[in-house]
mmCIF file of C-alpha atoms in Angstrom:
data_model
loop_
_atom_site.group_PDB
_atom_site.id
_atom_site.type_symbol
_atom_site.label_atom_id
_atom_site.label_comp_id
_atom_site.label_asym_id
_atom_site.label_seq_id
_atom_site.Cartn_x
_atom_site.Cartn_y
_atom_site.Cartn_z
ATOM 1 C CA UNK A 1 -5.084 -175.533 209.763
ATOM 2 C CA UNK A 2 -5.480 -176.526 205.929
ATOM 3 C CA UNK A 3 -8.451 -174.953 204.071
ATOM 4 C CA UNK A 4 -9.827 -175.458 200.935
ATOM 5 C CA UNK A 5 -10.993 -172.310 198.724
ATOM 6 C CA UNK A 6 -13.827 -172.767 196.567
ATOM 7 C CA UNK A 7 -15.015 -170.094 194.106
ATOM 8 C CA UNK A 8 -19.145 -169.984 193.791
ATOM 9 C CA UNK A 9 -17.915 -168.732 189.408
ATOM 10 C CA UNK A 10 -14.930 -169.196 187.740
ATOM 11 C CA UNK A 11 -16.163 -165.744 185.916
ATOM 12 C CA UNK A 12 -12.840 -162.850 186.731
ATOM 13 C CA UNK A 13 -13.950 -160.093 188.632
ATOM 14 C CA UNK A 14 -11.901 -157.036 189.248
ATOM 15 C CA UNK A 15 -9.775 -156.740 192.545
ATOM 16 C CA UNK A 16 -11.932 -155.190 195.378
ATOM 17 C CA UNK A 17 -11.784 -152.382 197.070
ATOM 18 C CA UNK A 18 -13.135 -154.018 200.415
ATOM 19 C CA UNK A 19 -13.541 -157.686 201.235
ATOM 20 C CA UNK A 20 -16.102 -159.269 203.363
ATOM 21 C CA UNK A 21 -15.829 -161.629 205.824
ATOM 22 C CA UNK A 22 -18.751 -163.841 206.743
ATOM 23 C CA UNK A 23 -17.465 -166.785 209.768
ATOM 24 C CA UNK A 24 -20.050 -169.189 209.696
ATOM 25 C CA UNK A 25 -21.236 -172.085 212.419
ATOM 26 C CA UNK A 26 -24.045 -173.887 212.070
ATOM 27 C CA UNK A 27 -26.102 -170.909 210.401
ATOM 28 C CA UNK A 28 -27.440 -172.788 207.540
ATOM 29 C CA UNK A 29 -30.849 -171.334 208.354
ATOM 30 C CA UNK A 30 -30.141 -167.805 208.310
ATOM 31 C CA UNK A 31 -27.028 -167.275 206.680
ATOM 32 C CA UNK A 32 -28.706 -165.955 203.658
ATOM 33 C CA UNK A 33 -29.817 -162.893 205.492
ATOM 34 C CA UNK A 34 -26.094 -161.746 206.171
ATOM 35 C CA UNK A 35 -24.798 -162.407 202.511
ATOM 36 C CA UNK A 36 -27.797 -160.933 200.658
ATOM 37 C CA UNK A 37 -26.800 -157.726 203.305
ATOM 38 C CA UNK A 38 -22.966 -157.826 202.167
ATOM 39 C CA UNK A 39 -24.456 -158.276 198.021
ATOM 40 C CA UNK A 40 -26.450 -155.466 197.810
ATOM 41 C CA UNK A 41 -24.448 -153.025 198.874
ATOM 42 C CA UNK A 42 -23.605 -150.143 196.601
ATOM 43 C CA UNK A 43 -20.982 -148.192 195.567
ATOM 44 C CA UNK A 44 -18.109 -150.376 195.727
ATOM 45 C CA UNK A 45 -16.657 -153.160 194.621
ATOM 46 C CA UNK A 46 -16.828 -156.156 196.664
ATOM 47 C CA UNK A 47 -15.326 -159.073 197.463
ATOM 48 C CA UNK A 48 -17.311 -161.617 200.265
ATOM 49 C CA UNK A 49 -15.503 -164.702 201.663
ATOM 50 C CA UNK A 50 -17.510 -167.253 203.735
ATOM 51 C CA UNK A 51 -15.601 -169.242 206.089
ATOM 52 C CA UNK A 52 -17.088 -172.883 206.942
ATOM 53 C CA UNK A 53 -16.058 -173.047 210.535
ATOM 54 C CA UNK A 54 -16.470 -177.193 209.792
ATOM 55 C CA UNK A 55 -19.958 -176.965 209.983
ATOM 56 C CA UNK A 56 -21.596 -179.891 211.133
ATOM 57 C CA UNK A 57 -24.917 -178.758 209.162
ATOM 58 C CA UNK A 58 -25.278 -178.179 205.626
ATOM 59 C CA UNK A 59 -24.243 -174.328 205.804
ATOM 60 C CA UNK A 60 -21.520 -175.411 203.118
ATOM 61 C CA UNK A 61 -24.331 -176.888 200.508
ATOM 62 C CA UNK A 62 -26.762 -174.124 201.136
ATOM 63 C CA UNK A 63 -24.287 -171.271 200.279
ATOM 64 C CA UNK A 64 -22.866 -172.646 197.172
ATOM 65 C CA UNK A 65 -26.840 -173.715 196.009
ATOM 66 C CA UNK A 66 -27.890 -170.464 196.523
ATOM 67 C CA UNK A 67 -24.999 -168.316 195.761
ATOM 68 C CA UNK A 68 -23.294 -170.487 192.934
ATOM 69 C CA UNK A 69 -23.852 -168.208 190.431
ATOM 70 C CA UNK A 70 -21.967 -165.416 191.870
ATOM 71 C CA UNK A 71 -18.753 -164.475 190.473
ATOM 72 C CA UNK A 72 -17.621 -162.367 194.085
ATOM 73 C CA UNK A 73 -18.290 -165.168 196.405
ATOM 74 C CA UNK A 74 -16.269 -167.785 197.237
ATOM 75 C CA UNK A 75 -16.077 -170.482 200.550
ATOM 76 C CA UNK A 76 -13.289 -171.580 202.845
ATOM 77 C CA UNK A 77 -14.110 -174.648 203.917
ATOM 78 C CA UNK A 78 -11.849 -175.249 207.679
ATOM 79 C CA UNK A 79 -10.894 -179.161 208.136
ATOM 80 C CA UNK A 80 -11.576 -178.920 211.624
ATOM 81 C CA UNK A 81 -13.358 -176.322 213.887
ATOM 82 C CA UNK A 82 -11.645 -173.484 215.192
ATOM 83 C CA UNK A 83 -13.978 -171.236 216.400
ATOM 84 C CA UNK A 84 -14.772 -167.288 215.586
ATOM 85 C CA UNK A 85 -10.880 -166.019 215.567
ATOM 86 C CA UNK A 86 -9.860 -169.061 213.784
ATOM 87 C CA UNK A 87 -12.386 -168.512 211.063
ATOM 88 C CA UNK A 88 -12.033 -164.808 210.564
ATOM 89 C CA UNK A 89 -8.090 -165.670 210.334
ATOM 90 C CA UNK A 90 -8.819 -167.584 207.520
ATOM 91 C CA UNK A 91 -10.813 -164.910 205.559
ATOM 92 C CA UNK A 92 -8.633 -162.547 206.228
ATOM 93 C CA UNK A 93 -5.803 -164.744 204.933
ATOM 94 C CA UNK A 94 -8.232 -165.196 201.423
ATOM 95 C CA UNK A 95 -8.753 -161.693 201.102
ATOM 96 C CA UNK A 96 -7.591 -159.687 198.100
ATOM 97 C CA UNK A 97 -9.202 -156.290 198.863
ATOM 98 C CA UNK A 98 -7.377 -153.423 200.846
ATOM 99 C CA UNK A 99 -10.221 -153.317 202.967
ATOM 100 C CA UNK A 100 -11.410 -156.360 205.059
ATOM 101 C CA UNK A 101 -14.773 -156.067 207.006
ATOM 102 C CA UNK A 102 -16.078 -158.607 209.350
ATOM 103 C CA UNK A 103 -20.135 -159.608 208.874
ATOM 104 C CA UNK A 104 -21.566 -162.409 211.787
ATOM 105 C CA UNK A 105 -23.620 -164.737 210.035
ATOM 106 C CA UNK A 106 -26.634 -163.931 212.423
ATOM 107 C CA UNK A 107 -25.724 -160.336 211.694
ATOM 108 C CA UNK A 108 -26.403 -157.467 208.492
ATOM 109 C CA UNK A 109 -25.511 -154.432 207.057
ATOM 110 C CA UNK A 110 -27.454 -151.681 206.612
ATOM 111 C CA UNK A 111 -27.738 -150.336 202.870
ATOM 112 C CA UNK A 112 -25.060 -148.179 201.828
ATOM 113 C CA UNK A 113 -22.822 -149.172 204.961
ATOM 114 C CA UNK A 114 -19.682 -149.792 203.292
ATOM 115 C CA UNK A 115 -19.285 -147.090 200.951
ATOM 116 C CA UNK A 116 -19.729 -144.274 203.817
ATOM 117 C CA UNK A 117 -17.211 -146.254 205.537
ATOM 118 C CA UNK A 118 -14.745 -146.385 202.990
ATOM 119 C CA UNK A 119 -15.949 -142.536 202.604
ATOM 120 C CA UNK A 120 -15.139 -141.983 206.453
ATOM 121 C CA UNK A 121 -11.588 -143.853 206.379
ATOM 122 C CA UNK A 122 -10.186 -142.056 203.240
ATOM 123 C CA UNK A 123 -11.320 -138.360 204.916
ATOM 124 C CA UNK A 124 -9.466 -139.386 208.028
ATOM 125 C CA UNK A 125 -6.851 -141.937 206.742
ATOM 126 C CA UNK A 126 -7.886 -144.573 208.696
ATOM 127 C CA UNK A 127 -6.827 -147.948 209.857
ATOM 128 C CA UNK A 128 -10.194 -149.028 211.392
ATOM 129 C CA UNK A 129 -13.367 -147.099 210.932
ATOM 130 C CA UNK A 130 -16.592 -148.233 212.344
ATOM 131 C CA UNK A 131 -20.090 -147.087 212.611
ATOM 132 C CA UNK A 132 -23.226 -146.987 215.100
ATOM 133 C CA UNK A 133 -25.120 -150.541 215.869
ATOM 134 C CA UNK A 134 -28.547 -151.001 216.300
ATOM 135 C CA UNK A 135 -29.427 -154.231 217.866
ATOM 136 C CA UNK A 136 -32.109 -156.371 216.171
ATOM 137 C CA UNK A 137 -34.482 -158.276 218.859
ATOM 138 C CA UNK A 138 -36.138 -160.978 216.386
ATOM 139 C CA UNK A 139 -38.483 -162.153 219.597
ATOM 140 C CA UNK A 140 -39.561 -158.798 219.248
ATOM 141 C CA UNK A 141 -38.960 -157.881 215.829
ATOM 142 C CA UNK A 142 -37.347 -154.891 217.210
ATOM 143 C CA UNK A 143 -34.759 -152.744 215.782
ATOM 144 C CA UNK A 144 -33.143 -150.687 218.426
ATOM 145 C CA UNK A 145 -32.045 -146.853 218.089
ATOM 146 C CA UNK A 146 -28.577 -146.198 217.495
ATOM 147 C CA UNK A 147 -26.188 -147.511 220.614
ATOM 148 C CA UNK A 148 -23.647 -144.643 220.363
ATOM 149 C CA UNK A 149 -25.004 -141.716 221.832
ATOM 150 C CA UNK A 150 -21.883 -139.638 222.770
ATOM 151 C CA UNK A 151 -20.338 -139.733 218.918
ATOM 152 C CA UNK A 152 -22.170 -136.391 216.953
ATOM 153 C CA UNK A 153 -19.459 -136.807 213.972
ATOM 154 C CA UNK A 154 -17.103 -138.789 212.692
ATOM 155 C CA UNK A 155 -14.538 -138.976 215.509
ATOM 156 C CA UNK A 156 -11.095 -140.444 215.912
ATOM 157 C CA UNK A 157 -10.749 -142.347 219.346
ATOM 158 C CA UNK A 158 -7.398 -143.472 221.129
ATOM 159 C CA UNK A 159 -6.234 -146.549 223.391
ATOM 160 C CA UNK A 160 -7.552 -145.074 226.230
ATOM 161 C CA UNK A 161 -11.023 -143.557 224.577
ATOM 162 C CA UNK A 162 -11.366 -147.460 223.707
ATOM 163 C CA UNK A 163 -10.826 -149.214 226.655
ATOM 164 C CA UNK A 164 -13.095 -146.351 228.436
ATOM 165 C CA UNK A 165 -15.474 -147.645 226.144
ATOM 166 C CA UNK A 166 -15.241 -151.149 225.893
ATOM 167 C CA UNK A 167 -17.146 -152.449 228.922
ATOM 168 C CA UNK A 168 -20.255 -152.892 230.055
ATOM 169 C CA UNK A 169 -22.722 -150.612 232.135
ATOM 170 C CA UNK A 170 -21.343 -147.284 229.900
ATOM 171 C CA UNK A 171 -24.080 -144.742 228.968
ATOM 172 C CA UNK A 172 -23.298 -146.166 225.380
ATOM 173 C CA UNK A 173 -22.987 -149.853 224.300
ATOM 174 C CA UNK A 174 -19.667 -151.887 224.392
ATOM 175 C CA UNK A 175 -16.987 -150.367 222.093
ATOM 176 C CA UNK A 176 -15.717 -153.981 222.166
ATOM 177 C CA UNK A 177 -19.103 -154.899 219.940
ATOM 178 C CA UNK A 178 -18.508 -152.611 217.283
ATOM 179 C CA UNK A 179 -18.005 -154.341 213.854
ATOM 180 C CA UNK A 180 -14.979 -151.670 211.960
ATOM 181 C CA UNK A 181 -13.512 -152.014 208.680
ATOM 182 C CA UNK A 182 -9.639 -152.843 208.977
ATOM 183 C CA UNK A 183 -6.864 -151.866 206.006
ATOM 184 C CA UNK A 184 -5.457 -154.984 205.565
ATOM 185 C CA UNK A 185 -2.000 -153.480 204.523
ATOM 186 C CA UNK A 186 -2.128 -152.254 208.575
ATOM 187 C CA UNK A 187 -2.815 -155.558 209.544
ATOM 188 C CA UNK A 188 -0.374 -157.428 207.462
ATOM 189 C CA UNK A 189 2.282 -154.475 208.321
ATOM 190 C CA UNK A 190 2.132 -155.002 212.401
ATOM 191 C CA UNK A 191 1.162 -158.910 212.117
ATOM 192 C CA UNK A 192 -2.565 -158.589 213.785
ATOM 193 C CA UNK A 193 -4.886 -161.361 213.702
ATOM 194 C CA UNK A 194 -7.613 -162.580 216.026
ATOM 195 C CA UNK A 195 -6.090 -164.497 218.652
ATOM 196 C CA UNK A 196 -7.318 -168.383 217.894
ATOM 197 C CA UNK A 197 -7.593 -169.070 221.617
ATOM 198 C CA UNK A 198 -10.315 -166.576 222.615
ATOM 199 C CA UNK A 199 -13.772 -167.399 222.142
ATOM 200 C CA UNK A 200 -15.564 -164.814 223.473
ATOM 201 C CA UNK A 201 -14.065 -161.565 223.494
ATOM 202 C CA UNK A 202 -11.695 -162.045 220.368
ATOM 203 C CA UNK A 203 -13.043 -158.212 218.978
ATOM 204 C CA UNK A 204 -11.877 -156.515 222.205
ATOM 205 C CA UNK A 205 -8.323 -157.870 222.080
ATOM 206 C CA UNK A 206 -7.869 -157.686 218.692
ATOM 207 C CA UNK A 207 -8.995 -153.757 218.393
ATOM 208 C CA UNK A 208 -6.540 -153.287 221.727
ATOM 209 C CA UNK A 209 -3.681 -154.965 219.816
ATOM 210 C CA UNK A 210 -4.243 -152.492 216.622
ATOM 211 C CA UNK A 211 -4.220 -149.935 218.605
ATOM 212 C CA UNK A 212 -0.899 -150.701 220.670
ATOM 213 C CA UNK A 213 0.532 -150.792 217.702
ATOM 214 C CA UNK A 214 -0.711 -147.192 216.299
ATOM 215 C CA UNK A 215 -3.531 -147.720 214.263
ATOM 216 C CA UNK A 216 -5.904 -144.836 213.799
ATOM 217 C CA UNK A 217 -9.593 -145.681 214.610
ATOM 218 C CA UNK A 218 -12.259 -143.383 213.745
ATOM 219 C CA UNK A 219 -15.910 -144.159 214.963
ATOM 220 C CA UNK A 220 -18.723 -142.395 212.530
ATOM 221 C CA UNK A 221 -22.346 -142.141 214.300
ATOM 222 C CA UNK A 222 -24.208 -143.010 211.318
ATOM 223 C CA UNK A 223 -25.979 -146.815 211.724
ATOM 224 C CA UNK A 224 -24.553 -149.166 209.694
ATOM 225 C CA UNK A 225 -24.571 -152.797 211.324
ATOM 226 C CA UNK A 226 -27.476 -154.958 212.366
ATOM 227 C CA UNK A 227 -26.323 -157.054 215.623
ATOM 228 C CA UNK A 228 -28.554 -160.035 216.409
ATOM 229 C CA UNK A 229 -28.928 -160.370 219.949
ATOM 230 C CA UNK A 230 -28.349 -164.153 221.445
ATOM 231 C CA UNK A 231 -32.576 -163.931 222.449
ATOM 232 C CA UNK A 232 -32.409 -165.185 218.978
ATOM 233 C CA UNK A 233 -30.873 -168.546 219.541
ATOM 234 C CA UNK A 234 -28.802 -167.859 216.278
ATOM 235 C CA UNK A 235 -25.769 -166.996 218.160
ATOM 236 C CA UNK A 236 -22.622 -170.244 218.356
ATOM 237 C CA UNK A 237 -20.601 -168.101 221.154
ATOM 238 C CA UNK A 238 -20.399 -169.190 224.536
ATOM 239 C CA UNK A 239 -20.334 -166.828 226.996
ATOM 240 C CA UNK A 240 -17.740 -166.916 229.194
ATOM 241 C CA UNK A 241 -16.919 -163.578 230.991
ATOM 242 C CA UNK A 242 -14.895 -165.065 233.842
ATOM 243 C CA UNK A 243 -11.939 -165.433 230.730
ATOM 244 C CA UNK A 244 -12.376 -162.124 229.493
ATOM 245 C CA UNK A 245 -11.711 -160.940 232.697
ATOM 246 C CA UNK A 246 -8.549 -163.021 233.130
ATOM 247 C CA UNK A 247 -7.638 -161.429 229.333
ATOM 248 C CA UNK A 248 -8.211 -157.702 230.664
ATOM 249 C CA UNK A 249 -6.078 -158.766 233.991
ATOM 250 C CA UNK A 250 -3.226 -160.427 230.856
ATOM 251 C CA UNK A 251 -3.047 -157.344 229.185
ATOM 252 C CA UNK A 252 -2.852 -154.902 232.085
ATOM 253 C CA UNK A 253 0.752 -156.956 232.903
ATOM 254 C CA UNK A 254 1.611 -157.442 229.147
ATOM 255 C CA UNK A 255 4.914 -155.631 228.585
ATOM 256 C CA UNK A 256 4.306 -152.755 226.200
ATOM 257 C CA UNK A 257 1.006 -151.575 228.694
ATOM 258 C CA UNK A 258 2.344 -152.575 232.179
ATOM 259 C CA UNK A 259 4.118 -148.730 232.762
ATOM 260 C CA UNK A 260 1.166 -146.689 231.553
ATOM 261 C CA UNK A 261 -0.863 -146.483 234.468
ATOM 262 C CA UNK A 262 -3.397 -144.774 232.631
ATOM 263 C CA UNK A 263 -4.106 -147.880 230.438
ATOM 264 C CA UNK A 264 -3.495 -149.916 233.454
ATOM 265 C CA UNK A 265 -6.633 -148.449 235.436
ATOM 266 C CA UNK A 266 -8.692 -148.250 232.510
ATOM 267 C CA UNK A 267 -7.854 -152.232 232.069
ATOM 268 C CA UNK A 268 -8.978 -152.443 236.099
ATOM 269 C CA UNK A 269 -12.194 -150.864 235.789
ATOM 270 C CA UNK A 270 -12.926 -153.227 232.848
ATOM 271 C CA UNK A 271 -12.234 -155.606 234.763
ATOM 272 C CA UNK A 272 -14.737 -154.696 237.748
ATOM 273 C CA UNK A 273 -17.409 -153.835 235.004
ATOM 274 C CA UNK A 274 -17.119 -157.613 233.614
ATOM 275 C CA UNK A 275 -17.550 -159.088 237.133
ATOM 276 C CA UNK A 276 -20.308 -157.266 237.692
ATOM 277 C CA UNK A 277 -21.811 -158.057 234.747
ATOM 278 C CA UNK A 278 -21.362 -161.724 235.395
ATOM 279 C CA UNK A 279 -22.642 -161.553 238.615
ATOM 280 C CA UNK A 280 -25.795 -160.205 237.361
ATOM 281 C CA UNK A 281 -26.302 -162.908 234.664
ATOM 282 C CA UNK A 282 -25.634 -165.045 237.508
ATOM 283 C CA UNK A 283 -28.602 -163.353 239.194
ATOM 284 C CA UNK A 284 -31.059 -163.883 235.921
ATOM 285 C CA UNK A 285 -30.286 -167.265 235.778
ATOM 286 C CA UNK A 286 -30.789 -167.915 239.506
ATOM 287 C CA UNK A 287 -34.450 -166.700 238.743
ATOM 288 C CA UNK A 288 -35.187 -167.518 235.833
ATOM 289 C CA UNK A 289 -34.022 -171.389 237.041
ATOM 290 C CA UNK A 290 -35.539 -170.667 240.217
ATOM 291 C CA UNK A 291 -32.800 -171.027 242.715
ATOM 292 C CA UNK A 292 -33.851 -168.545 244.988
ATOM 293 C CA UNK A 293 -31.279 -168.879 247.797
ATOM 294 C CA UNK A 294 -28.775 -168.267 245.438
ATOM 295 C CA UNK A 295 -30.629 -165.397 243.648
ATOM 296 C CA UNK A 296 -31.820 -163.740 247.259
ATOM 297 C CA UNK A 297 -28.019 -163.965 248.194
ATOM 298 C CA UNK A 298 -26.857 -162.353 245.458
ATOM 299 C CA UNK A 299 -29.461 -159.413 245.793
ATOM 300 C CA UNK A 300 -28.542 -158.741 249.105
ATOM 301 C CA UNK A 301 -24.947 -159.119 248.490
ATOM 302 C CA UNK A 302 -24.255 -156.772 245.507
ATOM 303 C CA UNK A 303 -26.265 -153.652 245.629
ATOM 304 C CA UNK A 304 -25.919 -152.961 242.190
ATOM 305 C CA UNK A 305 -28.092 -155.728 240.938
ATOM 306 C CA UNK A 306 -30.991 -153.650 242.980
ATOM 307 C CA UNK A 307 -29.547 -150.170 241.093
ATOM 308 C CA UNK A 308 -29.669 -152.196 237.850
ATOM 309 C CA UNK A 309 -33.040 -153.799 238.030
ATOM 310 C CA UNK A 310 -34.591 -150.936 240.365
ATOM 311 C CA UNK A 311 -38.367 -151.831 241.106
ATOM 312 C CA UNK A 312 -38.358 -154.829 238.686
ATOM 313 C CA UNK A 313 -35.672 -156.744 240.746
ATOM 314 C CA UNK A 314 -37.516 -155.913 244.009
ATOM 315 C CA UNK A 315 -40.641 -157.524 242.723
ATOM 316 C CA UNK A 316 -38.765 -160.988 241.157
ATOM 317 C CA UNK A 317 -37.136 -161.362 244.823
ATOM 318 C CA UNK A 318 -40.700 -160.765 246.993
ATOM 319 C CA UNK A 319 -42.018 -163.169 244.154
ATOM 320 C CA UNK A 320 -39.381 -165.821 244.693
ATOM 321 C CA UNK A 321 -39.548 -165.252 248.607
ATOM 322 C CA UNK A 322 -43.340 -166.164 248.581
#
């Protein structure tokens, strides 16, 4: 896929210890939040890269207006869209810094974020490092407690610590949401990318790849990223959990997994979580749409939509049953 690179200043800066990676759909409107996030932080010396995922709006013309003047920005501008992996390929591929760190443009950092990170991966010689999420609900403006409960201190996890982690329905959040900071060297060294095809998911199976191929993640439980959640309308992914299933089920039979049953099960239960969890969206949208033949069948059929929703879901059925 071609790209064209365009600087925001001509003016030489000097090479970055960690580069930042801002994909960008459509987010003409709000972008500005995420790169004034990425700007201010202190400490370090930045790079930031925003990838024009073809935007049909004018995210392209509202960067460069705003953010001309900055010799550390520059755009890649994609000739065709090619979705979240596609575009984070791309930065990565424009990146000069040792350090690459991904930023959704509905997304922030918290002040100070990167320079405890890059803190947290030289103690523990890292190849990813990431920190706690708090999610931001803008209907509400909300700002959630930390999601990672079980981390005290900065901790290194393994495959199976990850894939534990990364579903749904865990006392914590999703390890497969967390935003970590890659060395690029690691990357470049094992050929790791985002996988172009995957739309939805593309973090998970890119953290499992890294991690196949020995990198050393370390999680710190200090909050560091803002995540957006879709309430917000912001978000250009579309959900599809039927595939990631189908990608869990992939990788359970890949060739360097298949004989470690341990990895295997873990990949199973993911698996189960993921239905589940798209059985009870199925469920919200079946009342919220009110279908409610299709919403009482699915109460009665998986008992834990009434173990998720307790007295809440027991009221929307007698509601809908009236």
């Amino acid at each position: 896929m071609p790209n064209s690179v365009s600087p925001t200043s001509a003016v030489p800066m000097n090479t970055p210890e960690i580069c930042v990676v801002i994909p960008a759909y459509r987010a003409a409107q709000f972008i500005g939040k995420a790169i004034d996030s990425a700007l201010s932080q202190t400490g370090v010396a930045l790079e930031v890269i925003v990838v024009d995922d073809h935007c049909p709006d004018d995210t392209h013309a509202t960067v460069t207006a705003r953010y001309g003047h900055v010799a550390n920005l520059s755009v890649v501008r994609l000739d065709r869209n090619g979705g979240p992996s596609a575009a984070r390929n791309a930065g990565f591929a424009a990146a000069r810094a040792p350090w690459i760190a991904v930023l959704d443009a509905d997304d922030a950092f918290e002040p100070g974020r990167l320079r405890h990170l890059l803190d947290v991966a030289g103690a523990f010689a890292a190849d990813m490092v990431a920190d706690n999420v708090r999610f931001l609900d803008e209907a509400q403006a909300a700002l959630s407690p930390p999601q990672i409960q079980a981390i005290r201190s900065a901790t290194e996890i393994d495959r199976y610590a990850f894939v534990a982690a990364a579903r749904p329905f865990n006392q914590d959040m999703d390890y497969g949401l967390l935003k970590p900071m890659f060395r690029r060297q690691f990357l470049e060294d094992h050929a790791i990318r985002y996988d172009p095809a995957i739309r939805h998911g593309e973090d998970f199976k890119m953290y499992f790849d890294a991690m196949l191929c020995g990198a050393k993640f370390v999680i710190t439980p200090q909050p560091g990223y803002v995540w957006t959640l879709r309430t917000s309308g912001k978000s250009q992914t579309t959900v599809d959990y039927t595939a990631q299933i189908a990608m869990s089920e992939s990788l359970a039979k890949r060739s360097d997994v298949v004989d470690d049953g341990r990895l295997v099960s873990l990949l199973h239960d993911r698996q189960q979580a993921l239905g589940r969890l798209e059985t009870l969206n199925g469920f919200r949208h079946a009342v919220q749409s009110g279908k409610r033949v299709q919403a009482i069948r699915l109460f009665l059929g998986h008992p834990f939509i009434v173990r998720q929703y307790a007295g809440r879901a027991i009221r929307k059925v007698a509601r809908l049953i009236r």
